[in-house]
Every structure is written in C-alpha cells, then in structure tokens.
Amino acid sequence: MAKLFLNLRNVPGDEADEVRDLLRTNAIDFYETQPSPWGISAGGLWIEDADQLARAKTLMADYQANRRDQARARQAADEREGRAETFMGQLQARPGYVIGMLVAMVAIIVLTLALPWLLL
C-alpha cells in the first residue's frame, strides 16, 4: 500500500519541483495526487515501495537540512546588507496595515481578558 511521502499543502512550488527532481534523480518511483477543486485535499507525493520510502526519507532529511542552511545564510546576508524585513520597515512601507493589525491584536486581547467579567 502506498504511503504519503509529502503533503503538498503550503509547500512552495520551487520546493515541490526540487523534491520531485530529487526522487527522479535517485530512481525512486512515486506518483502525485492533484489538489481537490474545493481545497479539501492539497495533493501529495506517494511512494509504494517501503524500501524506497525509507531511502526517500533519508534523502529528504538531507535535502531539508541543505534548504534550511541556505535559507539561514540568505537571511543572515540580508540582515548584514540591511535588506531584511523589520517592524519599522513594514511600518514605513504599509502604515495602515501595520496599525490596523496592532489595533486588532489589542482588541482581541482586551475582549479575551474582559469577556469573562462582562458575562458574569
């Protein structure tokens, strides 16, 4: 019976393509299910052979470690060069959105703390 190898929900397109290429390069047979039209299922990559699944999981662990290291290096480079996203940068770029979100957060906190006393 096939086992789900990778659920494609919230997986960026480039990462999904790289994982497919990784499986093909290492001669691991897989098939892909497409997302449902109503958003119930996001699709996935499935592997039938248990031996290939174990090998694929090992390859995937190495791939994810490399991807994580690349992302951290990119973030560190952005921080050194001043291109990283900051709160003040977001506030300057989109003041209405940031202030609106802050107001919404404060309102939720106030309602959460005040509601029990209001309902007594």
PDB file of C-alpha atoms in Angstrom:
ATOM      1  CA  MET A   1       0.000   0.000   0.000  1.00  0.00           C
ATOM      2  CA  ALA A   2       1.283   3.451  -0.887  1.00  0.00           C
ATOM      3  CA  LYS A   3       2.425   5.801   1.861  1.00  0.00           C
ATOM      4  CA  LEU A   4       2.176   9.579   1.769  1.00  0.00           C
ATOM      5  CA  PHE A   5       5.682  10.939   1.397  1.00  0.00           C
ATOM      6  CA  LEU A   6       4.981  14.668   1.119  1.00  0.00           C
ATOM      7  CA  ASN A   7       1.727  16.531   1.644  1.00  0.00           C
ATOM      8  CA  LEU A   8       1.822  19.466  -0.757  1.00  0.00           C
ATOM      9  CA  ARG A   9      -0.240  21.825   1.418  1.00  0.00           C
ATOM     10  CA  ASN A  10       1.681  25.106   1.891  1.00  0.00           C
ATOM     11  CA  VAL A  11       4.719  23.745   0.011  1.00  0.00           C
ATOM     12  CA  PRO A  12       6.251  26.374  -2.292  1.00  0.00           C
ATOM     13  CA  GLY A  13       6.320  25.419  -5.957  1.00  0.00           C
ATOM     14  CA  ASP A  14      10.102  25.513  -6.196  1.00  0.00           C
ATOM     15  CA  GLU A  15      10.464  23.162  -3.231  1.00  0.00           C
ATOM     16  CA  ALA A  16       7.926  20.704  -4.667  1.00  0.00           C
ATOM     17  CA  ASP A  17       9.789  20.736  -8.004  1.00  0.00           C
ATOM     18  CA  GLU A  18      13.112  20.133  -6.247  1.00  0.00           C
ATOM     19  CA  VAL A  19      11.675  17.190  -4.291  1.00  0.00           C
ATOM     20  CA  ARG A  20      10.244  15.667  -7.476  1.00  0.00           C
ATOM     21  CA  ASP A  21      13.648  16.061  -9.154  1.00  0.00           C
ATOM     22  CA  LEU A  22      15.349  14.529  -6.093  1.00  0.00           C
ATOM     23  CA  LEU A  23      13.114  11.463  -6.293  1.00  0.00           C
ATOM     24  CA  ARG A  24      13.561  11.102 -10.058  1.00  0.00           C
ATOM     25  CA  THR A  25      17.347  11.546  -9.839  1.00  0.00           C
ATOM     26  CA  ASN A  26      17.589   8.770  -7.250  1.00  0.00           C
ATOM     27  CA  ALA A  27      15.276   6.434  -9.223  1.00  0.00           C
ATOM     28  CA  ILE A  28      12.551   6.412  -6.580  1.00  0.00           C
ATOM     29  CA  ASP A  29       9.148   5.577  -8.055  1.00  0.00           C
ATOM     30  CA  PHE A  30       6.401   7.906  -6.879  1.00  0.00           C
ATOM     31  CA  TYR A  31       3.097   9.246  -8.029  1.00  0.00           C
ATOM     32  CA  GLU A  32       1.378  12.526  -7.358  1.00  0.00           C
ATOM     33  CA  THR A  33      -2.217  13.278  -6.461  1.00  0.00           C
ATOM     34  CA  GLN A  34      -3.630  16.612  -7.508  1.00  0.00           C
ATOM     35  CA  PRO A  35      -5.348  19.039  -5.119  1.00  0.00           C
ATOM     36  CA  SER A  36      -9.115  18.805  -4.929  1.00  0.00           C
ATOM     37  CA  PRO A  37     -11.111  21.594  -6.567  1.00  0.00           C
ATOM     38  CA  TRP A  38     -12.711  22.565  -3.234  1.00  0.00           C
ATOM     39  CA  GLY A  39      -9.492  22.772  -1.224  1.00  0.00           C
ATOM     40  CA  ILE A  40     -10.208  19.706   0.912  1.00  0.00           C
ATOM     41  CA  SER A  41      -7.043  17.923  -0.223  1.00  0.00           C
ATOM     42  CA  ALA A  42      -3.835  19.700  -1.203  1.00  0.00           C
ATOM     43  CA  GLY A  43      -2.396  16.785  -3.139  1.00  0.00           C
ATOM     44  CA  GLY A  44       0.708  14.865  -2.303  1.00  0.00           C
ATOM     45  CA  LEU A  45       3.602  12.705  -3.349  1.00  0.00           C
ATOM     46  CA  TRP A  46       3.143   8.989  -2.655  1.00  0.00           C
ATOM     47  CA  ILE A  47       5.626   6.103  -2.631  1.00  0.00           C
ATOM     48  CA  GLU A  48       4.534   2.461  -2.813  1.00  0.00           C
ATOM     49  CA  ASP A  49       7.721   0.527  -2.031  1.00  0.00           C
ATOM     50  CA  ALA A  50       8.673   0.504   1.671  1.00  0.00           C
ATOM     51  CA  ASP A  51      12.404   0.222   0.904  1.00  0.00           C
ATOM     52  CA  GLN A  52      12.248   3.183  -1.443  1.00  0.00           C
ATOM     53  CA  LEU A  53      10.233   5.106   1.147  1.00  0.00           C
ATOM     54  CA  ALA A  54      12.965   4.640   3.758  1.00  0.00           C
ATOM     55  CA  ARG A  55      15.622   5.756   1.267  1.00  0.00           C
ATOM     56  CA  ALA A  56      13.469   8.719   0.215  1.00  0.00           C
ATOM     57  CA  LYS A  57      13.045   9.823   3.832  1.00  0.00           C
ATOM     58  CA  THR A  58      16.823   9.801   4.290  1.00  0.00           C
ATOM     59  CA  LEU A  59      17.301  11.831   1.112  1.00  0.00           C
ATOM     60  CA  MET A  60      14.538  14.220   2.191  1.00  0.00           C
ATOM     61  CA  ALA A  61      16.198  14.803   5.576  1.00  0.00           C
ATOM     62  CA  ASP A  62      19.443  15.753   3.823  1.00  0.00           C
ATOM     63  CA  TYR A  63      17.572  17.960   1.342  1.00  0.00           C
ATOM     64  CA  GLN A  64      15.693  19.786   4.104  1.00  0.00           C
ATOM     65  CA  ALA A  65      18.897  20.346   6.089  1.00  0.00           C
ATOM     66  CA  ASN A  66      20.543  21.868   2.995  1.00  0.00           C
ATOM     67  CA  ARG A  67      17.489  24.024   2.254  1.00  0.00           C
ATOM     68  CA  ARG A  68      17.391  25.220   5.876  1.00  0.00           C
ATOM     69  CA  ASP A  69      21.076  26.133   5.805  1.00  0.00           C
ATOM     70  CA  GLN A  70      20.620  28.046   2.539  1.00  0.00           C
ATOM     71  CA  ALA A  71      17.628  29.945   3.947  1.00  0.00           C
ATOM     72  CA  ARG A  72      19.530  30.858   7.112  1.00  0.00           C
ATOM     73  CA  ALA A  73      22.534  32.013   5.082  1.00  0.00           C
ATOM     74  CA  ARG A  74      20.252  34.123   2.865  1.00  0.00           C
ATOM     75  CA  GLN A  75      18.588  35.649   5.948  1.00  0.00           C
ATOM     76  CA  ALA A  76      21.971  36.411   7.552  1.00  0.00           C
ATOM     77  CA  ALA A  77      23.189  38.040   4.322  1.00  0.00           C
ATOM     78  CA  ASP A  78      20.013  40.132   4.124  1.00  0.00           C
ATOM     79  CA  GLU A  79      20.484  41.249   7.732  1.00  0.00           C
ATOM     80  CA  ARG A  80      24.130  42.208   7.103  1.00  0.00           C
ATOM     81  CA  GLU A  81      23.216  44.169   3.979  1.00  0.00           C
ATOM     82  CA  GLY A  82      20.193  45.865   5.565  1.00  0.00           C
ATOM     83  CA  ARG A  83      17.632  44.202   3.279  1.00  0.00           C
ATOM     84  CA  ALA A  84      15.940  42.102   5.974  1.00  0.00           C
ATOM     85  CA  GLU A  85      12.340  42.866   6.844  1.00  0.00           C
ATOM     86  CA  THR A  86      11.955  44.746  10.117  1.00  0.00           C
ATOM     87  CA  PHE A  87       8.994  46.108  12.041  1.00  0.00           C
ATOM     88  CA  MET A  88       9.970  49.699  11.304  1.00  0.00           C
ATOM     89  CA  GLY A  89      10.450  48.900   7.627  1.00  0.00           C
ATOM     90  CA  GLN A  90       6.954  47.394   7.469  1.00  0.00           C
ATOM     91  CA  LEU A  91       5.515  50.356   9.373  1.00  0.00           C
ATOM     92  CA  GLN A  92       7.065  52.769   6.872  1.00  0.00           C
ATOM     93  CA  ALA A  93       6.030  50.733   3.839  1.00  0.00           C
ATOM     94  CA  ARG A  94       2.450  49.897   4.927  1.00  0.00           C
ATOM     95  CA  PRO A  95       1.428  52.043   7.916  1.00  0.00           C
ATOM     96  CA  GLY A  96      -2.320  51.431   7.584  1.00  0.00           C
ATOM     97  CA  TYR A  97      -1.942  47.675   7.520  1.00  0.00           C
ATOM     98  CA  VAL A  98       0.504  47.534  10.451  1.00  0.00           C
ATOM     99  CA  ILE A  99      -1.524  49.889  12.638  1.00  0.00           C
ATOM    100  CA  GLY A 100      -4.728  48.034  11.750  1.00  0.00           C
ATOM    101  CA  MET A 101      -3.161  44.713  12.755  1.00  0.00           C
ATOM    102  CA  LEU A 102      -1.904  46.175  16.036  1.00  0.00           C
ATOM    103  CA  VAL A 103      -5.368  47.555  16.814  1.00  0.00           C
ATOM    104  CA  ALA A 104      -6.931  44.166  16.004  1.00  0.00           C
ATOM    105  CA  MET A 105      -4.437  42.381  18.290  1.00  0.00           C
ATOM    106  CA  VAL A 106      -5.121  44.749  21.162  1.00  0.00           C
ATOM    107  CA  ALA A 107      -8.899  44.392  20.643  1.00  0.00           C
ATOM    108  CA  ILE A 108      -8.662  40.587  20.735  1.00  0.00           C
ATOM    109  CA  ILE A 109      -6.557  40.674  23.903  1.00  0.00           C
ATOM    110  CA  VAL A 110      -8.946  43.128  25.601  1.00  0.00           C
ATOM    111  CA  LEU A 111     -12.005  41.065  24.638  1.00  0.00           C
ATOM    112  CA  THR A 112     -10.347  37.842  25.778  1.00  0.00           C
ATOM    113  CA  LEU A 113      -9.470  39.299  29.170  1.00  0.00           C
ATOM    114  CA  ALA A 114     -12.623  41.364  29.683  1.00  0.00           C
ATOM    115  CA  LEU A 115     -15.254  38.936  28.376  1.00  0.00           C
ATOM    116  CA  PRO A 116     -15.395  36.686  31.460  1.00  0.00           C
ATOM    117  CA  TRP A 117     -16.153  39.715  33.682  1.00  0.00           C
ATOM    118  CA  LEU A 118     -18.690  41.098  31.230  1.00  0.00           C
ATOM    119  CA  LEU A 119     -20.587  37.794  31.141  1.00  0.00           C
ATOM    120  CA  LEU A 120     -20.813  37.404  34.946  1.00  0.00           C
TER     121      LEU A 120
END
